[in-house]
Coordinates of C-alpha atoms and ligand atoms in Angstrom, one line a residue:
M10 CA 0.4 -12.2 24.1
T11 CA -2.1 -9.5 23.1
Q12 CA -0.9 -7.2 20.3
T13 CA -2.3 -3.7 20.5
I14 CA -2.8 -1.9 17.2
T15 CA -3.9 1.7 16.5
V16 CA -7.1 1.8 14.5
I17 CA -8.1 4.9 12.5
R18 CA -11.7 4.6 11.3
G19 CA -11.3 7.6 8.9
D20 CA -13.7 9.6 6.9
G21 CA -16.4 8.9 4.2
I22 CA -16.7 5.1 3.8
G23 CA -13.8 4.6 6.3
P24 CA -15.9 3.7 9.4
E25 CA -18.0 1.3 7.3
I26 CA -15.1 -0.7 5.9
M27 CA -13.2 -0.6 9.2
D28 CA -16.2 -2.0 11.1
A29 CA -16.5 -4.7 8.5
T30 CA -12.7 -5.5 8.7
L31 CA -12.7 -5.6 12.5
H32 CA -15.7 -8.0 12.3
V33 CA -13.6 -10.4 10.2
L34 CA -10.5 -10.0 12.4
D35 CA -12.5 -10.6 15.5
S36 CA -13.8 -13.8 14.1
M37 CA -10.2 -15.1 13.8
N38 CA -9.2 -14.9 17.5
L39 CA -5.9 -13.2 16.7
G40 CA -5.2 -11.8 20.1
L41 CA -5.4 -8.3 18.8
S42 CA -6.6 -5.4 20.8
Y43 CA -7.6 -2.1 19.3
E44 CA -6.7 1.4 20.3
F45 CA -8.9 3.8 18.4
A46 CA -7.5 7.1 17.3
D47 CA -8.8 10.0 15.2
A48 CA -7.3 11.6 12.1
G49 CA -8.7 13.5 9.1
L50 CA -11.9 15.4 9.0
V51 CA -13.4 13.6 12.0
A52 CA -10.3 14.7 14.1
L53 CA -10.6 18.2 12.9
E54 CA -14.2 18.4 14.0
K55 CA -13.6 16.7 17.3
H56 CA -10.2 18.0 18.3
G57 CA -9.5 21.0 16.1
E58 CA -6.6 19.3 14.3
L59 CA -6.2 16.8 11.4
L60 CA -3.5 14.8 13.1
P61 CA -3.8 15.1 16.9
A62 CA -0.8 14.5 19.1
A63 CA -2.6 11.6 20.8
T64 CA -2.9 9.8 17.4
M65 CA 0.8 10.2 16.7
E66 CA 1.6 9.0 20.2
S67 CA -0.6 6.0 19.7
I68 CA 1.1 5.0 16.5
R69 CA 4.5 5.6 18.0
R70 CA 3.6 3.4 21.0
N71 CA 2.0 0.5 19.1
R72 CA 4.2 0.7 16.0
I73 CA 1.3 -0.8 13.9
A74 CA -1.7 1.1 12.6
L75 CA -4.7 0.0 10.5
K76 CA -6.0 3.0 8.8
S77 CA -9.1 3.8 6.7
P78 CA -9.0 6.6 4.1
L79 CA -8.9 10.2 5.3
T80 CA -10.1 13.5 3.9
T81 CA -7.5 16.3 3.9
P82 CA -9.5 19.5 3.6
V83 CA -7.9 22.2 1.4
G84 CA -6.1 24.9 3.3
E85 CA -5.7 23.1 6.6
G86 CA -1.9 23.0 6.9
F87 CA -1.0 19.8 5.1
S88 CA -1.3 19.0 1.4
S89 CA -2.1 15.4 2.5
I90 CA -2.3 13.7 5.9
N91 CA -1.1 10.5 4.4
V92 CA 2.0 12.1 3.1
E93 CA 2.5 13.8 6.5
L94 CA 2.3 10.4 8.2
R95 CA 4.9 9.0 5.8
K96 CA 7.2 11.9 6.5
R97 CA 6.8 11.9 10.3
F98 CA 7.3 8.1 10.7
D99 CA 9.8 7.8 7.8
L100 CA 7.7 5.1 6.2
Y101 CA 10.1 4.5 3.4
A102 CA 8.6 1.4 1.8
N103 CA 5.2 1.5 0.1
V104 CA 4.3 -2.2 -0.5
R105 CA 1.4 -2.9 -2.9
P106 CA 0.4 -6.5 -3.8
A107 CA -1.6 -7.0 -7.0
I108 CA -3.2 -10.4 -7.1
S109 CA -5.8 -11.8 -9.5
F110 CA -9.2 -12.5 -7.9
P111 CA -12.1 -14.4 -9.4
N112 CA -15.3 -12.8 -10.5
T113 CA -13.9 -9.3 -10.7
K114 CA -14.5 -7.3 -13.8
S115 CA -10.8 -7.3 -14.5
R116 CA -8.6 -8.0 -17.5
F117 CA -6.6 -10.6 -15.6
A118 CA -8.9 -12.7 -13.4
S119 CA -6.0 -15.1 -13.0
G120 CA -2.2 -15.2 -13.4
V121 CA -1.2 -12.0 -11.7
D122 CA 0.6 -12.3 -8.3
L123 CA 3.1 -9.5 -7.9
I124 CA 4.2 -6.9 -5.3
T125 CA 5.3 -3.4 -6.1
V126 CA 7.8 -2.0 -3.6
R127 CA 7.9 1.7 -4.0
E128 CA 10.4 4.1 -2.4
N129 CA 8.2 6.4 -0.4
T130 CA 10.3 9.3 0.8
E131 CA 12.7 10.5 -2.0
G132 CA 12.7 11.0 -5.8
A133 CA 10.3 13.5 -7.4
Y134 CA 8.1 13.8 -4.4
I135 CA 10.4 15.4 -1.9
G136 CA 8.5 18.7 -2.2
E137 CA 11.7 20.7 -2.4
G138 CA 13.1 22.8 -5.1
Q139 CA 9.9 23.5 -6.9
S140 CA 9.6 26.9 -8.6
V141 CA 7.9 28.6 -11.5
S142 CA 9.6 31.6 -13.0
E143 CA 7.9 35.0 -12.6
D144 CA 6.7 35.1 -16.2
G145 CA 5.1 31.7 -15.6
E146 CA 7.0 30.2 -18.6
T147 CA 9.4 27.8 -16.8
A148 CA 8.8 25.4 -14.0
V149 CA 11.6 23.5 -12.1
L150 CA 11.5 20.5 -9.8
T151 CA 14.3 19.0 -7.9
Q152 CA 14.5 15.2 -7.5
K153 CA 16.7 13.6 -4.8
V154 CA 17.8 10.0 -4.7
T155 CA 20.3 8.9 -2.1
R156 CA 22.5 5.8 -1.8
R157 CA 21.1 5.1 1.7
G158 CA 17.5 5.5 0.5
S159 CA 18.0 3.3 -2.5
E160 CA 19.9 0.7 -0.5
R161 CA 17.2 0.3 2.2
I162 CA 14.3 0.0 -0.3
V163 CA 16.1 -2.5 -2.5
R164 CA 17.1 -4.5 0.5
Y165 CA 13.5 -4.4 1.8
A166 CA 12.4 -5.8 -1.6
F167 CA 14.9 -8.6 -1.6
D168 CA 14.2 -9.5 2.1
L169 CA 10.5 -9.5 1.3
A170 CA 11.1 -11.8 -1.7
R171 CA 13.2 -14.2 0.5
R172 CA 10.7 -14.1 3.4
T173 CA 7.7 -14.8 1.3
G174 CA 9.2 -17.5 -1.0
R175 CA 9.2 -15.3 -4.1
K176 CA 11.8 -15.9 -6.7
K177 CA 12.5 -12.7 -8.7
V178 CA 13.0 -9.0 -8.1
T179 CA 12.7 -6.6 -11.1
V180 CA 14.5 -3.3 -10.6
V181 CA 12.6 -0.6 -12.6
H182 CA 14.5 2.5 -13.6
K183 CA 15.1 5.1 -16.3
A184 CA 18.9 5.3 -15.9
N185 CA 19.4 5.7 -19.6
I186 CA 17.9 9.2 -19.4
L187 CA 17.8 10.2 -15.7
K188 CA 21.5 9.3 -15.4
S189 CA 22.1 10.9 -12.0
T190 CA 19.0 9.9 -10.0
S191 CA 17.9 6.7 -11.6
G192 CA 21.5 5.9 -12.3
L193 CA 22.4 6.0 -8.6
F194 CA 19.3 3.9 -7.8
L195 CA 20.3 1.2 -10.4
K196 CA 23.9 1.1 -9.4
T197 CA 23.0 0.7 -5.7
A198 CA 20.4 -2.0 -6.6
R199 CA 23.0 -4.0 -8.5
L200 CA 25.3 -4.0 -5.5
V201 CA 22.5 -5.1 -3.1
A202 CA 21.3 -7.8 -5.5
Q203 CA 24.8 -9.5 -5.3
E204 CA 24.0 -10.2 -1.6
Y205 CA 20.9 -12.3 -2.6
P206 CA 22.2 -15.0 -5.0
D207 CA 19.1 -17.1 -4.2
I208 CA 16.8 -14.5 -5.7
E209 CA 16.9 -13.8 -9.5
C210 CA 17.3 -10.1 -10.3
N211 CA 16.5 -8.4 -13.6
E212 CA 16.4 -4.8 -14.7
M213 CA 13.7 -3.1 -16.8
I214 CA 13.3 0.5 -18.1
V215 CA 10.1 1.9 -16.8
D216 CA 8.3 2.5 -20.1
N217 CA 9.0 -1.0 -21.2
C218 CA 7.9 -2.3 -17.8
C219 CA 4.5 -0.6 -18.2
M220 CA 4.0 -2.3 -21.6
Q221 CA 5.1 -5.7 -20.2
L222 CA 2.8 -5.3 -17.3
V223 CA -0.2 -4.8 -19.5
M224 CA 0.8 -7.6 -21.9
K225 CA 2.5 -10.3 -19.8
P226 CA 2.0 -9.4 -16.1
E227 CA 2.6 -13.0 -15.1
Q228 CA 6.4 -12.5 -15.6
F229 CA 6.6 -10.2 -12.6
D230 CA 7.1 -11.3 -9.0
V231 CA 8.5 -8.4 -6.9
I232 CA 9.1 -5.0 -8.5
V233 CA 11.3 -2.4 -6.8
T234 CA 11.5 1.2 -8.0
T235 CA 11.7 4.9 -7.1
N236 CA 8.8 7.0 -5.8
L237 CA 7.2 8.5 -9.0
F238 CA 7.6 5.3 -11.1
G239 CA 6.3 3.2 -8.2
D240 CA 3.2 5.5 -7.7
I241 CA 2.2 5.0 -11.4
I242 CA 3.1 1.3 -11.6
S243 CA 1.3 0.3 -8.5
D244 CA -2.0 1.9 -9.7
L245 CA -1.5 0.3 -13.1
C246 CA -1.2 -3.1 -11.3
A247 CA -4.3 -2.4 -9.3
G248 CA -6.1 -1.8 -12.6
L249 CA -4.9 -5.1 -14.0
V250 CA -6.6 -7.1 -11.2
G251 CA -9.9 -5.4 -10.6
G252 CA -9.4 -1.8 -9.5
L253 CA -9.3 0.1 -6.3
G254 CA -11.9 -2.0 -4.3
L255 CA -9.3 -4.8 -4.2
A256 CA -6.0 -2.8 -3.8
P257 CA -4.3 -2.7 -0.4
G258 CA -1.1 -1.0 0.6
A259 CA 1.4 -0.9 3.4
N260 CA 3.6 1.9 4.4
I261 CA 6.6 0.5 6.3
G262 CA 9.3 2.2 8.3
T263 CA 11.8 1.1 10.9
D264 CA 9.8 2.2 13.9
A265 CA 6.2 2.1 12.6
A266 CA 4.0 0.6 9.8
I267 CA 0.6 1.7 8.6
F268 CA -1.7 -0.6 6.7
E269 CA -4.5 0.7 4.5
A270 CA -6.8 0.5 1.5
V271 CA -5.4 2.3 -1.5
H272 CA -8.7 4.0 -2.4
G273 CA -10.1 7.2 -1.0
T274 CA -13.1 8.1 1.2
A275 CA -15.6 7.6 -1.7
P276 CA -17.9 10.4 -0.7
D277 CA -20.3 9.4 -3.5
I278 CA -21.3 6.1 -1.7
A279 CA -20.5 7.0 2.0
G280 CA -23.1 5.9 4.5
Q281 CA -24.9 3.7 2.1
G282 CA -23.4 0.3 2.9
K283 CA -22.2 -0.1 -0.6
A284 CA -18.4 0.1 0.0
N285 CA -16.4 -3.0 -0.8
P286 CA -14.3 -3.8 2.4
C287 CA -11.8 -6.1 0.5
A288 CA -9.1 -3.5 0.0
L289 CA -8.9 -2.8 3.8
L290 CA -9.2 -6.5 4.6
L291 CA -6.3 -7.2 2.3
G292 CA -4.4 -4.4 4.0
A293 CA -5.2 -6.2 7.3
A294 CA -3.8 -9.4 5.8
Q295 CA -0.5 -7.5 5.0
M296 CA -0.5 -6.4 8.6
L297 CA -0.8 -10.0 9.8
D298 CA 2.1 -11.0 7.6
H299 CA 4.1 -8.1 9.1
L300 CA 3.2 -9.3 12.6
G301 CA 4.5 -12.8 11.7
K302 CA 0.9 -14.2 11.6
V303 CA 1.6 -15.6 8.1
E304 CA -0.8 -18.5 8.3
E305 CA -3.6 -16.3 9.6
A306 CA -3.0 -13.9 6.7
D307 CA -3.2 -16.7 4.3
R308 CA -6.5 -18.0 5.8
L309 CA -7.9 -14.5 5.5
R310 CA -6.9 -14.1 1.8
K311 CA -8.3 -17.6 1.0
A312 CA -11.6 -16.7 2.6
I313 CA -11.8 -13.6 0.5
V314 CA -11.1 -15.6 -2.7
A315 CA -13.7 -18.3 -1.7
T316 CA -16.3 -15.6 -1.1
L317 CA -15.6 -14.0 -4.4
E318 CA -15.7 -17.4 -6.1
A319 CA -19.1 -18.2 -4.5
K320 CA -20.3 -14.6 -5.5
D321 CA -21.7 -14.6 -1.9
S322 CA -23.0 -11.2 -0.8
L323 CA -20.7 -9.2 -3.0
T324 CA -21.0 -5.4 -3.0
P325 CA -22.4 -3.5 -6.0
D326 CA -19.0 -2.6 -7.4
L327 CA -18.4 -6.3 -8.0
G328 CA -21.9 -6.8 -9.5
G329 CA -23.5 -8.1 -6.3
T330 CA -26.5 -7.2 -4.3
G331 CA -24.8 -7.5 -0.8
N332 CA -23.6 -4.7 1.4
T333 CA -20.4 -3.9 3.2
M334 CA -21.2 -5.9 6.4
S335 CA -23.0 -8.8 4.7
F336 CA -19.9 -9.3 2.5
A337 CA -17.7 -9.2 5.6
K338 CA -19.9 -11.7 7.3
A339 CA -19.7 -14.0 4.3
I340 CA -15.9 -13.8 4.4
A341 CA -15.8 -14.4 8.2
G342 CA -18.1 -17.4 7.7
R343 CA -15.4 -19.0 5.5
I344 CA -12.4 -18.6 7.8
Ligands
NAD11 P1 -12.0 7.4 -4.2 O1 -11.0 6.3 -4.2 O2 -12.5 7.8 -2.9 O3 -13.2 7.1 -5.2 C1 -13.0 6.8 -6.6 C2 -14.2 6.0 -7.1 O4 -14.0 4.6 -6.6 C3 -15.6 6.4 -6.5 O5 -16.5 6.3 -7.5 C4 -15.8 5.5 -5.4 O6 -17.2 5.3 -5.1 C5 -15.2 4.2 -5.8 N1 -14.6 3.5 -4.7 C6 -13.5 3.8 -3.9 N2 -13.4 2.9 -2.9 C7 -14.4 2.0 -3.1 C8 -14.8 0.8 -2.3 N3 -14.1 0.4 -1.3 N4 -15.9 0.2 -2.7 C9 -16.6 0.6 -3.8 N5 -16.3 1.7 -4.5 C10 -15.2 2.4 -4.2 O7 -11.2 8.7 -4.9 P2 -11.6 10.2 -5.0 O8 -13.0 10.4 -5.2 O9 -10.6 10.8 -5.9 O10 -11.2 10.8 -3.5 C11 -12.2 11.0 -2.5 C12 -11.5 11.6 -1.3 O11 -10.6 10.5 -0.7 C13 -10.6 12.8 -1.5 O12 -10.9 13.7 -0.4 C14 -9.2 12.3 -1.4 O13 -8.3 13.2 -0.9 C15 -9.3 11.1 -0.4 N6 -8.3 10.1 -0.6 C16 -7.8 9.5 0.5 C17 -6.9 8.5 0.5 C18 -6.3 7.9 1.7 O14 -6.6 8.4 2.8 N7 -5.5 6.9 1.6 C19 -6.4 8.0 -0.8 C20 -7.0 8.6 -1.9 C21 -7.9 9.6 -1.8

């Protein structure tokens, strides 16, 4: 059966890395069909709005979107289109794998294989209750953590661990200081963990977790945490294994899921064929996992690793002399 996915080519390097990614997916005969939709600057220019209703409808209908990075111009209604998409589709789980790859200029070219599961809708990023006093001396921010929000993200992390054969979930918190918000998250996580006796569960305070990640990242398998901590930890993890060019992310909700590269539109290299397509390709691999095409996702990741190992047509950020499409063709050739 053909699966239709919404494809958003995006801004800056977006179209280049999307064309490269679709070239690789097409070479795999996955039975996917693409419904192209606009968002970001390109949508503003074409349709007069950043997030056209037709794009929302396409994601709602197909429930799966593969998305390139988008530019949100200042003063156009949203602070970020990506945040807006998360809100409108209640994409509560931000899932960010960090895996060691060979021949990247990273601290850990081997030994790291972890997934950060970040709560995406609550915590410090709710955008409510922010104020600065009239004299500008005092700023206030409200954080909100709910039992329901904590339960569903922790359950997502444990289910992900079970589904993918992972062994351990680390609950990261700061309940010793943030007794209400982080306290509720931890208490809820402990209850959920009891339902998964087959998965080891440990707890770690966020500052210690950051140190441990830098010193002994191999001890982590799945990390689950609240919004702000997850934002920081997932970028830290991307840095451990070679940076933004290799960091994918998924935003998962009950009714829709959006898969993407973590990096932005890279205006400094747009249109030059220099962009590394791996982050979006790895996002596409997450999408295949989500669609139950686990073997195909594995083949795609292995082809990326083999191409990196062979240093075949790598883009300049990885020290190569290839370009976006030649790199993608080298990957497709190994599938
Ligand atoms: P950026 O990630 O676009 O770029 C940071 C640096 O990394 C640049 O030097 C860039 O050349 C390099 N880089 C990024 N991706 C690369 C790739 N695939 N291959 C090789 N090099 C790569 O971050 P920025 O410059 O802070 O942001 C630029 C724009 O992107 C902003 O408008 C921002 O709002 C937007 N943005 C969008 C998203 C998204 O849509 N998911 C995420 C972050 C930033």
